[in-house]
CSV table of C-alpha atoms in Angstrom, one decimal:
chain,number,residue,atom,x,y,z
O,924,MET,CA,13.8,0.1,-21.1
O,925,LYS,CA,14.1,-3.6,-21.0
O,926,LEU,CA,15.9,-5.8,-18.5
O,927,GLY,CA,18.6,-8.0,-20.0
O,928,ASP,CA,21.2,-10.2,-18.3
O,929,THR,CA,24.1,-7.9,-19.2
O,930,GLN,CA,22.3,-4.9,-20.5
O,931,GLN,CA,23.3,-1.5,-19.1
O,932,LEU,CA,20.3,0.2,-17.7
O,933,THR,CA,19.3,3.9,-17.6
O,934,PRO,CA,16.9,4.2,-14.7
O,935,ARG,CA,14.8,7.4,-14.3
O,936,HIS,CA,12.6,8.8,-11.6
O,937,LEU,CA,8.9,8.2,-11.4
O,938,ILE,CA,7.1,11.4,-10.4
O,939,ASN,CA,3.3,11.7,-10.5
O,940,GLY,CA,3.1,8.9,-13.0
O,941,ARG,CA,5.8,10.1,-15.4
O,942,TRP,CA,9.3,9.0,-15.9
O,943,GLU,CA,11.8,11.8,-15.6
O,944,ILE,CA,15.6,12.3,-16.0
O,945,GLY,CA,17.6,13.8,-13.2
O,946,THR,CA,19.7,16.9,-12.7
O,947,THR,CA,22.8,14.7,-12.5
O,948,THR,CA,23.8,11.1,-13.3
O,949,GLY,CA,25.2,8.4,-11.1
O,950,VAL,CA,26.7,5.0,-11.9
O,951,SER,CA,26.4,1.6,-10.3
O,952,THR,CA,28.9,-1.1,-11.2
O,953,ASN,CA,29.1,-4.9,-10.8
O,954,PRO,CA,31.1,-5.7,-7.6
O,955,SER,CA,32.0,-9.1,-9.1
O,956,ASP,CA,33.5,-7.3,-12.2
O,957,THR,CA,34.1,-3.6,-11.6
O,958,ARG,CA,34.7,-3.1,-15.4
O,959,GLU,CA,31.0,-3.6,-16.0
O,960,VAL,CA,28.6,-0.7,-15.6
O,961,VAL,CA,25.2,-2.0,-14.5
O,962,ALA,CA,23.3,1.3,-14.7
O,963,GLU,CA,23.7,5.0,-15.3
O,964,TYR,CA,20.9,6.4,-13.3
O,965,ALA,CA,19.2,9.7,-12.8
O,966,ARG,CA,19.9,11.6,-9.5
O,967,ALA,CA,17.1,13.8,-8.1
O,968,ASP,CA,17.5,17.2,-6.6
O,969,ARG,CA,15.5,18.9,-3.9
O,970,ASN,CA,13.0,20.4,-6.4
O,971,GLN,CA,12.1,17.0,-7.9
O,972,THR,CA,11.8,15.5,-4.4
O,973,GLU,CA,9.3,18.2,-3.4
O,974,ARG,CA,7.3,17.6,-6.6
O,975,ALA,CA,7.1,13.9,-5.8
O,976,ILE,CA,6.0,14.6,-2.3
O,977,ARG,CA,3.3,17.0,-3.5
O,978,ALA,CA,2.1,14.4,-6.1
O,979,ALA,CA,1.8,11.8,-3.3
O,980,ALA,CA,-0.1,14.3,-1.1
O,981,ASP,CA,-2.5,15.1,-4.0
O,982,ALA,CA,-3.1,11.4,-4.7
O,983,LEU,CA,-3.8,10.6,-1.1
O,984,PRO,CA,-7.5,11.5,-0.8
O,985,HIS,CA,-8.5,9.3,-3.8
O,986,TRP,CA,-6.2,6.3,-3.0
O,987,SER,CA,-7.0,6.3,0.8
O,988,GLN,CA,-10.7,6.0,-0.1
O,989,SER,CA,-10.2,3.3,-2.7
O,990,SER,CA,-11.8,-0.1,-2.1
O,991,PRO,CA,-9.8,-2.8,-0.4
O,992,GLN,CA,-10.4,-5.1,-3.4
O,993,ARG,CA,-8.8,-2.6,-5.7
O,994,ARG,CA,-5.7,-2.3,-3.5
O,995,ALA,CA,-5.6,-6.1,-3.2
O,996,ASP,CA,-5.7,-6.5,-7.0
O,997,VAL,CA,-2.8,-4.1,-7.5
O,998,LEU,CA,-0.6,-5.8,-5.0
O,999,ASP,CA,-1.4,-9.2,-6.3
O,1000,LEU,CA,-0.4,-8.2,-9.8
O,1001,ILE,CA,2.9,-6.8,-8.5
O,1002,GLY,CA,3.6,-10.0,-6.6
O,1003,SER,CA,2.7,-12.2,-9.6
O,1004,GLU,CA,5.1,-10.3,-11.9
O,1005,LEU,CA,7.9,-10.4,-9.4
O,1006,LEU,CA,7.5,-14.2,-9.1
O,1007,ALA,CA,7.2,-14.7,-12.9
O,1008,ARG,CA,10.4,-12.7,-13.5
O,1009,LYS,CA,12.4,-13.8,-10.5
O,1010,ASP,CA,15.3,-15.3,-12.6
O,1011,ALA,CA,15.9,-12.2,-14.6
O,1012,LEU,CA,15.5,-9.8,-11.7
O,1013,GLY,CA,17.7,-12.1,-9.6
O,1014,THR,CA,20.4,-11.8,-12.2
O,1015,LEU,CA,20.1,-8.0,-12.0
O,1016,LEU,CA,20.3,-8.1,-8.2
O,1017,ALA,CA,23.4,-10.4,-8.3
O,1018,ARG,CA,25.1,-8.1,-10.8
O,1019,GLU,CA,24.4,-4.9,-8.9
O,1020,GLU,CA,24.7,-5.9,-5.3
O,1021,GLY,CA,27.0,-9.0,-5.5
O,1022,LYS,CA,24.7,-11.5,-3.8
O,1023,THR,CA,25.1,-15.1,-5.2
O,1024,LEU,CA,22.5,-15.9,-7.9
O,1025,PRO,CA,20.6,-18.5,-5.8
O,1026,GLU,CA,20.3,-16.0,-3.0
O,1027,ALA,CA,19.3,-13.2,-5.3
O,1028,VAL,CA,16.6,-15.2,-7.1
O,1029,ALA,CA,15.2,-16.3,-3.7
O,1030,GLU,CA,15.1,-12.7,-2.5
O,1031,VAL,CA,13.1,-11.6,-5.5
O,1032,ALA,CA,10.7,-14.5,-4.9
O,1033,ARG,CA,10.4,-13.3,-1.3
O,1034,ALA,CA,9.5,-9.8,-2.5
O,1035,GLY,CA,6.8,-11.3,-4.7
O,1036,GLN,CA,5.4,-13.3,-1.7
O,1037,ILE,CA,5.4,-10.2,0.4
O,1038,PHE,CA,3.2,-8.3,-2.1
O,1039,LYS,CA,0.8,-11.2,-2.3
O,1040,PHE,CA,0.6,-11.5,1.5
O,1041,PHE,CA,-0.3,-7.8,1.8
O,1042,ALA,CA,-2.8,-8.2,-1.1
O,1043,GLY,CA,-4.6,-10.4,1.4
O,1044,GLU,CA,-4.1,-8.0,4.3
O,1045,ALA,CA,-5.8,-5.2,2.3
O,1046,LEU,CA,-9.0,-7.3,2.6
O,1047,ARG,CA,-8.5,-7.9,6.3
O,1048,ILE,CA,-8.0,-4.5,7.8
O,1049,PRO,CA,-9.1,-4.9,11.4
O,1050,GLY,CA,-11.6,-2.9,13.3
O,1051,GLU,CA,-13.7,-3.2,16.5
O,1052,LEU,CA,-17.3,-2.5,17.4
O,1053,MET,CA,-18.2,-2.3,21.1
O,1054,ALA,CA,-20.7,-1.1,23.6
O,1055,SER,CA,-20.2,2.2,25.3
O,1056,VAL,CA,-20.3,2.6,29.1
O,1057,ARG,CA,-23.1,5.0,28.3
O,1058,GLN,CA,-26.5,3.6,27.5
O,1059,GLY,CA,-27.5,4.0,23.8
O,1060,VAL,CA,-24.1,5.0,22.6
O,1061,GLN,CA,-22.2,2.9,20.0
O,1062,VAL,CA,-18.4,2.9,19.8
O,1063,ASP,CA,-16.3,1.7,16.8
O,1064,VAL,CA,-12.5,1.7,16.4
O,1065,THR,CA,-11.2,1.8,12.8
O,1066,ARG,CA,-7.8,2.0,11.2
O,1067,GLU,CA,-7.1,4.7,8.6
O,1068,PRO,CA,-4.0,5.4,6.4
O,1069,VAL,CA,-1.3,7.4,8.1
O,1070,GLY,CA,-0.8,9.5,4.9
O,1071,VAL,CA,2.2,10.2,2.7
O,1072,VAL,CA,5.0,7.7,3.6
O,1073,GLY,CA,8.7,8.3,2.8
O,1074,ILE,CA,10.6,5.0,2.4
O,1075,ILE,CA,14.4,5.1,2.6
O,1076,ALA,CA,15.8,1.6,1.9
O,1077,PRO,CA,19.3,0.1,2.2
O,1078,TRP,CA,21.4,-1.7,-0.5
O,1079,ASN,CA,21.7,-5.1,1.1
O,1080,PHE,CA,18.2,-6.4,0.2
O,1081,PRO,CA,17.2,-4.2,-2.7
O,1082,PHE,CA,14.0,-6.1,-3.5
O,1083,ALA,CA,12.8,-7.6,-0.2
O,1084,ILE,CA,13.2,-4.7,2.2
O,1085,PRO,CA,11.5,-2.2,-0.2
O,1086,ALA,CA,8.8,-4.8,-0.7
O,1087,TRP,CA,8.1,-5.1,3.0
O,1088,LYS,CA,7.8,-1.4,3.3
O,1089,ILE,CA,5.9,-0.5,0.1
O,1090,ALA,CA,3.4,-3.3,0.1
O,1091,PRO,CA,1.8,-2.6,3.5
O,1092,ALA,CA,2.0,1.2,2.8
O,1093,LEU,CA,-0.1,0.7,-0.3
O,1094,ALA,CA,-2.3,-2.0,1.2
O,1095,TYR,CA,-3.5,0.3,4.0
O,1096,GLY,CA,-4.2,3.2,1.6
O,1097,ASN,CA,-1.1,5.3,2.0
O,1098,THR,CA,0.8,7.0,-0.8
O,1099,VAL,CA,4.6,6.5,-1.2
O,1100,VAL,CA,7.8,8.3,-2.1
O,1101,PHE,CA,10.5,5.6,-2.4
O,1102,LYS,CA,14.2,6.3,-2.2
O,1103,PRO,CA,16.4,3.2,-2.8
O,1104,ALA,CA,20.1,3.2,-2.0
O,1105,GLU,CA,22.2,4.6,-4.8
O,1106,LEU,CA,24.4,1.5,-4.8
O,1107,VAL,CA,21.3,-0.5,-6.1
O,1108,ALA,CA,19.5,2.1,-8.2
O,1109,ALA,CA,18.8,-0.3,-11.0
O,1110,CYS,CA,17.1,-2.8,-8.6
O,1111,GLY,CA,15.0,0.1,-7.1
O,1112,TRP,CA,14.0,1.2,-10.6
O,1113,ALA,CA,13.2,-2.4,-11.7
O,1114,LEU,CA,10.8,-2.8,-8.8
O,1115,ALA,CA,9.3,0.6,-9.4
O,1116,GLU,CA,8.8,-0.1,-13.1
O,1117,ILE,CA,6.7,-3.2,-12.2
O,1118,ILE,CA,4.7,-1.2,-9.6
O,1119,SER,CA,4.1,1.6,-12.2
O,1120,ARG,CA,2.3,-0.8,-14.6
O,1121,CYS,CA,-0.1,-2.5,-12.1
O,1122,GLY,CA,-3.0,-0.1,-11.9
O,1123,LEU,CA,-2.0,2.6,-9.5
O,1124,PRO,CA,-3.3,6.2,-10.1
O,1125,ALA,CA,-0.6,8.8,-10.8
O,1126,GLY,CA,1.2,10.0,-7.7
O,1127,VAL,CA,0.3,7.1,-5.5
O,1128,PHE,CA,3.8,5.7,-5.9
O,1129,ASN,CA,6.9,7.7,-6.7
O,1130,LEU,CA,10.5,6.7,-7.2
O,1131,LEU,CA,13.5,9.1,-6.5
O,1132,MET,CA,17.1,8.1,-6.8
O,1133,GLY,CA,19.8,10.3,-5.3
O,1134,SER,CA,21.7,11.3,-2.2
O,1135,GLY,CA,20.6,11.2,1.4
O,1136,ARG,CA,21.6,14.9,1.7
O,1137,GLU,CA,19.2,15.9,-1.2
O,1138,VAL,CA,16.5,13.4,-1.4
O,1139,GLY,CA,16.6,11.7,2.0
O,1140,GLN,CA,16.8,14.9,4.0
O,1141,THR,CA,14.0,16.5,2.0
O,1142,LEU,CA,11.7,13.5,2.7
O,1143,VAL,CA,12.6,13.6,6.4
O,1144,ASP,CA,12.0,17.4,6.8
O,1145,HIS,CA,9.0,17.9,4.5
O,1146,PRO,CA,5.7,18.8,6.3
O,1147,LEU,CA,3.6,16.8,3.8
O,1148,VAL,CA,5.4,13.6,4.7
O,1149,ASN,CA,3.5,12.0,7.5
O,1150,ALA,CA,5.7,9.0,8.2
O,1151,ILE,CA,9.3,7.8,7.5
O,1152,SER,CA,10.3,4.2,7.3
O,1153,PHE,CA,14.1,3.8,7.3
O,1154,THR,CA,16.6,0.9,7.3
O,1155,GLY,CA,20.3,1.7,7.6
O,1156,SER,CA,22.9,2.8,10.0
O,1157,VAL,CA,22.4,3.9,13.6
O,1158,ASP,CA,24.0,7.3,13.0
O,1159,THR,CA,21.7,8.1,10.1
O,1160,GLY,CA,18.7,6.7,12.0
O,1161,ASP,CA,19.4,8.9,15.0
O,1162,ARG,CA,19.5,12.0,12.7
O,1163,ILE,CA,16.2,11.0,11.0
O,1164,LEU,CA,14.6,10.4,14.4
O,1165,LYS,CA,15.5,13.8,15.7
O,1166,SER,CA,14.5,15.7,12.5
O,1167,ALA,CA,11.2,13.8,11.8
O,1168,THR,CA,9.9,13.7,15.4
O,1169,ALA,CA,10.7,17.4,15.8
O,1170,ARG,CA,7.8,18.0,13.4
O,1171,ARG,CA,5.8,15.0,14.9
O,1172,ALA,CA,6.0,12.7,11.9
O,1173,LYS,CA,5.7,9.0,12.6
O,1174,VAL,CA,9.1,7.2,12.4
O,1175,GLN,CA,10.1,3.5,12.0
O,1176,LEU,CA,13.8,2.6,12.1
O,1177,GLU,CA,15.7,-0.6,11.6
O,1178,MET,CA,19.4,0.0,12.3
O,1179,GLY,CA,21.4,-3.2,12.5
O,1180,GLY,CA,22.7,-5.6,15.0
O,1181,LYS,CA,25.6,-7.4,16.6
O,1182,ASN,CA,23.8,-10.7,16.9
O,1183,PRO,CA,25.0,-13.6,19.1
O,1184,LEU,CA,24.8,-17.3,18.3
O,1185,VAL,CA,25.3,-19.3,21.4
O,1186,VAL,CA,26.7,-22.9,21.0
O,1187,LEU,CA,26.3,-25.0,24.2
O,1188,ALA,CA,28.3,-28.2,24.9
O,1189,ASP,CA,25.3,-30.4,24.3
O,1190,ALA,CA,24.6,-29.0,20.8
O,1191,ASP,CA,24.5,-31.1,17.6
O,1192,MET,CA,27.9,-29.9,16.3
O,1193,ASP,CA,27.1,-30.4,12.6
O,1194,GLN,CA,24.0,-28.3,13.1
O,1195,ALA,CA,25.8,-25.7,15.0
O,1196,ILE,CA,28.5,-25.3,12.4
O,1197,ASP,CA,25.9,-25.0,9.7
O,1198,CYS,CA,24.1,-22.3,11.7
O,1199,ALA,CA,27.3,-20.4,12.2
O,1200,LEU,CA,28.5,-20.6,8.6
O,1201,GLN,CA,25.2,-19.6,7.1
O,1202,GLY,CA,24.4,-16.9,9.7
O,1203,SER,CA,27.8,-15.3,9.7
O,1204,TYR,CA,29.0,-15.5,6.1
O,1205,PHE,CA,26.2,-16.1,3.6
O,1206,SER,CA,25.1,-12.9,1.7
O,1207,THR,CA,28.8,-12.0,2.4
O,1208,GLY,CA,27.8,-11.2,6.0
O,1209,GLN,CA,25.9,-8.1,4.7
O,1210,ARG,CA,22.8,-8.7,6.8
O,1211,CYS,CA,21.6,-6.9,9.9
O,1212,THR,CA,20.7,-10.4,11.3
O,1213,ALA,CA,24.1,-11.9,10.7
O,1214,SER,CA,25.6,-13.7,13.7
O,1215,SER,CA,28.9,-11.9,14.0
O,1216,ARG,CA,29.4,-13.0,17.7
O,1217,LEU,CA,29.8,-16.8,18.1
O,1218,ILE,CA,29.6,-17.5,21.9
O,1219,VAL,CA,30.8,-21.1,22.5
O,1220,GLU,CA,30.8,-23.0,25.7
O,1221,SER,CA,34.3,-23.9,26.8
O,1222,GLY,CA,33.8,-27.7,26.6
O,1223,VAL,CA,33.4,-27.6,22.8
O,1224,HIS,CA,35.1,-24.3,22.0
O,1225,ASP,CA,38.3,-25.6,20.5
O,1226,ALA,CA,36.6,-28.3,18.4
O,1227,PHE,CA,34.0,-25.8,17.2
O,1228,VAL,CA,36.7,-23.3,16.1
O,1229,ASP,CA,38.7,-26.1,14.3
O,1230,ARG,CA,35.6,-27.4,12.4
O,1231,LEU,CA,34.4,-23.9,11.5
O,1232,ARG,CA,37.9,-23.0,10.2
O,1233,GLN,CA,37.8,-26.1,8.0
O,1234,ARG,CA,34.5,-25.0,6.5
O,1235,LEU,CA,35.8,-21.5,5.8
O,1236,VAL,CA,38.9,-22.9,4.1
O,1237,ALA,CA,36.6,-24.8,1.7
O,1238,LEU,CA,34.1,-22.0,1.2
O,1239,LYS,CA,34.1,-20.9,-2.5
O,1240,VAL,CA,34.4,-17.1,-2.8
O,1241,GLY,CA,33.8,-15.8,-6.4
O,1242,HIS,CA,31.7,-14.1,-9.0
O,1243,ALA,CA,28.1,-13.9,-7.9
O,1244,LEU,CA,26.8,-15.3,-11.2
O,1245,GLU,CA,29.3,-18.2,-11.3
O,1246,ARG,CA,27.8,-21.7,-10.6
O,1247,GLY,CA,29.0,-23.0,-7.2
O,1248,THR,CA,29.9,-19.7,-5.7
O,1249,GLU,CA,29.0,-19.8,-2.0
O,1250,MET,CA,30.0,-16.2,-1.1
O,1251,GLY,CA,30.0,-13.3,-3.5
O,1252,PRO,CA,32.0,-10.1,-3.3
O,1253,VAL,CA,31.6,-7.3,-0.9
O,1254,ALA,CA,29.1,-4.7,-2.3
O,1255,ASP,CA,31.5,-1.9,-2.9
O,1256,ALA,CA,35.0,-0.6,-2.4
O,1257,GLY,CA,34.1,1.5,0.6
O,1258,GLN,CA,32.5,-1.4,2.4
O,1259,LEU,CA,35.5,-3.7,1.6
O,1260,GLU,CA,38.0,-1.1,3.0
O,1261,GLN,CA,35.9,-0.9,6.2
O,1262,ASN,CA,35.9,-4.7,6.5
O,1263,LEU,CA,39.7,-4.8,6.0
O,1264,SER,CA,40.2,-2.0,8.5
O,1265,TYR,CA,38.3,-4.0,11.2
O,1266,VAL,CA,40.5,-7.0,10.5
O,1267,GLU,CA,43.5,-4.8,11.3
O,1268,ILE,CA,41.9,-3.4,14.3
O,1269,ALA,CA,41.2,-6.9,15.6
O,1270,ARG,CA,44.9,-7.8,15.2
O,1271,SER,CA,46.1,-4.6,16.8
O,1272,GLU,CA,43.8,-5.2,19.9
O,1273,GLY,CA,45.1,-8.7,20.4
O,1274,ALA,CA,42.3,-10.8,18.9
O,1275,GLN,CA,43.6,-14.2,17.7
O,1276,HIS,CA,43.4,-14.6,14.0
O,1277,VAL,CA,42.0,-18.0,12.9
O,1278,TRP,CA,41.4,-17.6,9.2
O,1279,GLY,CA,40.8,-15.2,6.4
O,1280,GLY,CA,40.2,-11.5,6.3
O,1281,GLU,CA,42.5,-10.7,3.3
O,1282,ARG,CA,41.7,-9.2,-0.1
O,1283,LEU,CA,41.3,-11.9,-2.8
O,1284,GLU,CA,42.1,-11.8,-6.5
O,1285,ARG,CA,39.8,-13.6,-8.9
O,1286,ALA,CA,39.5,-13.9,-12.7
O,1287,THR,CA,37.5,-10.6,-12.8
O,1288,PRO,CA,38.4,-7.5,-10.9
O,1289,GLY,CA,36.0,-7.2,-7.9
O,1290,HIS,CA,35.6,-6.5,-4.2
O,1291,TYR,CA,36.6,-10.0,-3.0
O,1292,MET,CA,37.7,-10.9,0.5
O,1293,ALA,CA,38.2,-14.1,2.4
O,1294,PRO,CA,35.7,-14.8,5.2
O,1295,ALA,CA,37.4,-13.8,8.5
O,1296,LEU,CA,37.3,-15.5,11.9
O,1297,PHE,CA,38.9,-14.4,15.1
O,1298,LEU,CA,39.0,-15.4,18.7
O,1299,ALA,CA,38.1,-12.3,20.7
O,1300,ARG,CA,37.3,-11.0,24.1
O,1301,PRO,CA,34.1,-9.1,24.9
O,1302,GLU,CA,35.9,-5.7,25.1
O,1303,HIS,CA,37.4,-6.0,21.6
O,1304,ARG,CA,35.8,-3.7,19.0
O,1305,ILE,CA,35.3,-6.7,16.7
O,1306,ALA,CA,33.0,-8.1,19.3
O,1307,ARG,CA,31.1,-4.9,19.9
O,1308,GLU,CA,30.7,-2.9,16.7
O,1309,GLU,CA,28.7,-3.8,13.6
O,1310,ILE,CA,31.0,-4.5,10.7
O,1311,PHE,CA,28.5,-5.6,8.1
O,1312,GLY,CA,30.8,-8.0,6.3
O,1313,PRO,CA,32.0,-11.6,6.4
O,1314,VAL,CA,33.8,-11.1,9.7
O,1315,ALA,CA,32.9,-13.0,12.8
O,1316,CYS,CA,34.5,-13.6,16.2
O,1317,VAL,CA,34.3,-16.4,18.8
O,1318,LEU,CA,33.9,-15.7,22.5
O,1319,ARG,CA,34.5,-18.4,25.0
O,1320,ALA,CA,31.8,-19.0,27.7
O,1321,ASP,CA,32.2,-20.8,30.9
O,1322,ASP,CA,28.6,-22.2,31.0
O,1323,TYR,CA,25.1,-21.3,29.9
O,1324,GLU,CA,24.6,-18.4,32.3
O,1325,HIS,CA,27.9,-16.9,31.2
O,1326,ALA,CA,26.9,-17.4,27.5
O,1327,LEU,CA,23.6,-15.6,28.1
O,1328,ALA,CA,25.3,-12.7,29.8
O,1329,LEU,CA,27.7,-12.4,26.9
O,1330,ALA,CA,24.8,-12.5,24.4
O,1331,ASN,CA,23.1,-9.6,26.1
O,1332,ASP,CA,26.3,-7.6,26.5
O,1333,THR,CA,25.7,-5.4,23.4
O,1334,PRO,CA,24.0,-2.1,22.6
O,1335,TYR,CA,22.1,-3.9,19.9
O,1336,GLY,CA,19.1,-6.2,20.3
O,1337,LEU,CA,17.9,-7.5,16.9
O,1338,CYS,CA,18.3,-11.2,16.9
O,1339,ALA,CA,19.9,-13.9,19.0
O,1340,GLY,CA,20.3,-17.7,18.4
O,1341,ILE,CA,21.2,-20.7,20.5
O,1342,CYS,CA,22.3,-24.2,19.5
O,1343,THR,CA,21.4,-26.8,22.1
O,1344,THR,CA,19.5,-30.0,22.7
O,1345,SER,CA,18.3,-28.8,26.1
O,1346,LEU,CA,14.7,-27.7,26.1
O,1347,LYS,CA,15.3,-26.0,29.5
O,1348,HIS,CA,18.1,-23.8,28.1
O,1349,ALA,CA,16.3,-23.2,24.8
O,1350,MET,CA,13.1,-21.9,26.6
O,1351,HIS,CA,15.1,-19.9,29.1
O,1352,PHE,CA,17.1,-18.3,26.3
O,1353,LYS,CA,14.0,-17.4,24.3
O,1354,ARG,CA,12.6,-15.6,27.4
O,1355,ASN,CA,15.7,-13.9,28.5
O,1356,ALA,CA,17.7,-12.8,25.4
O,1357,VAL,CA,17.1,-9.1,25.2
O,1358,VAL,CA,16.3,-9.0,21.5
O,1359,GLY,CA,13.3,-8.8,19.2
O,1360,MET,CA,13.8,-12.2,17.6
O,1361,THR,CA,15.2,-15.5,18.8
O,1362,MET,CA,16.3,-18.6,16.9
O,1363,VAL,CA,16.8,-22.1,18.3
O,1364,ASN,CA,19.0,-24.5,16.3
O,1365,LEU,CA,18.6,-22.1,13.3
O,1366,PRO,CA,20.9,-19.4,11.8
O,1367,THR,CA,20.2,-15.9,13.1
O,1368,ALA,CA,19.8,-14.7,9.5
O,1369,GLY,CA,16.7,-16.0,7.8
O,1370,VAL,CA,13.2,-14.8,8.7
O,1371,ASP,CA,9.7,-15.3,7.4
O,1372,PHE,CA,7.8,-12.6,5.7
O,1373,HIS,CA,4.4,-13.0,7.4
O,1374,VAL,CA,5.6,-12.4,11.0
O,1375,PRO,CA,6.9,-9.3,12.8
O,1376,PHE,CA,10.5,-8.2,12.2
O,1377,GLY,CA,12.4,-5.9,14.5
O,1378,GLY,CA,14.5,-5.5,17.6
O,1379,ARG,CA,15.3,-3.7,20.8
O,1380,LYS,CA,17.8,-1.2,22.1
O,1381,ASP,CA,19.9,0.4,19.2
O,1382,SER,CA,18.6,-2.0,16.6
O,1383,SER,CA,15.1,-0.6,16.1
O,1384,HIS,CA,12.7,2.1,16.9
O,1385,GLY,CA,8.9,2.3,16.4
O,1386,PRO,CA,6.4,-0.4,15.4
O,1387,ARG,CA,7.5,-3.7,13.9
O,1388,GLU,CA,7.8,-4.4,10.2
O,1389,GLN,CA,6.2,-7.2,8.3
O,1390,GLY,CA,3.2,-9.4,9.0
O,1391,ARG,CA,0.0,-8.1,10.5
O,1392,HIS,CA,2.0,-5.9,12.9
O,1393,ALA,CA,2.8,-3.6,10.0
O,1394,ALA,CA,-0.6,-2.1,10.5
O,1395,GLU,CA,0.7,-0.4,13.7
O,1396,PHE,CA,3.0,1.8,11.6
O,1397,TYR,CA,1.1,2.3,8.3
O,1398,THR,CA,-2.3,3.1,9.9
O,1399,THR,CA,-3.6,5.5,12.5
O,1400,VAL,CA,-6.4,4.5,14.9
O,1401,LYS,CA,-9.7,6.4,15.0
O,1402,THR,CA,-12.3,6.0,17.8
O,1403,GLY,CA,-15.9,6.9,16.8
O,1404,TYR,CA,-18.9,7.5,19.0
O,1405,MET,CA,-22.6,7.5,17.8
O,1406,LEU,CA,-25.8,7.9,19.6
O,1407,ALA,CA,-27.8,4.8,18.6
């Protein structure tokens, strides 16, 4: 199988080092042109999932004892190939998920950088040596692999999110069973195909495509799976948490957000508009870090809304591969219908429509919609529920204190941003926003790969992802005593 710009792919499962067909077949299509089939992919059943888990368990003793240098070399090779092929892989991503080509290429490059970062981390696994309180006793604290890791990834970042889960899992000596979202099966396969050729023993890394009911639930329930890392909806995350923790598996969940961007009256307005536009609408708003609540101080509220509306009117919505496209299509028909339903809900609840929200026709049949903006009140569903699309609302704030209270008035707590020239307000906001990440004069969407990622409240559960903090999830701590 070779990757071409318009080639239809036939992804298969990778189980114990061998490529296998599935019991059934699924289809992924191009959301920019629904006439184009991107892939006809194999779908796994429960039996294949169990065989992949057992292969990972059998491979664990050898891989967990492999040298840090060997693991570093493998991860570095994976990262190098991702970077070398970022244009072709970015084209595949844009075709299958609908992200604009520049964003897609940048995502693949980020995935490559993540693998290279964890190649370095494989050589820097921390430990401690300390004196005991008892004379003549030596104490050491080491980190060991947690075991077989089940990775369930979403469709919105089909290279970057799997990378920031798979890379640390392998770096710390774990074995992996990876389930990508069916919507982006070809991207999951393309990443797995690269991983399969970079020197891993059979069974260390396994790929399974298929439904959450068959593949996902088997991973969650299986006694040989020691840890589950999941990114997706709150409802699914809650079910995974209950099932996996019932058998005392380790669980890491990233489940979305309803992120605020506060704009104070003293903000640089050009900068604030750019932050709102990028954070709310780029990647078609399909980011858990998207700023879907724009909280604007009353003194600049009307001017901000007018200027943001002007930018939305001019925003070019079109085919993800077309030069100059600023916002691609929604990922699939179901997500588009959900977005449009929230537009109608906003209207029915009395939110004031400013711009957009309608289905768009383009030269090719696709899941296109105009970016939507509403003026809302805190109790409106559009201001409280995650939509996961190019839909944002503006909330009016009396002053900074009111804006901070509105920012924290949400069951989510992933990211929060503020646009201001006041150091006092910026520092206070960073300390008092009840989230895992804060941004000052930056879009809420857009994070580095070498620092912790995660939130609070309904957004996240378990140790942070990315950076050196990934060791908290992908390793277990052992304390050793020895009489000197």
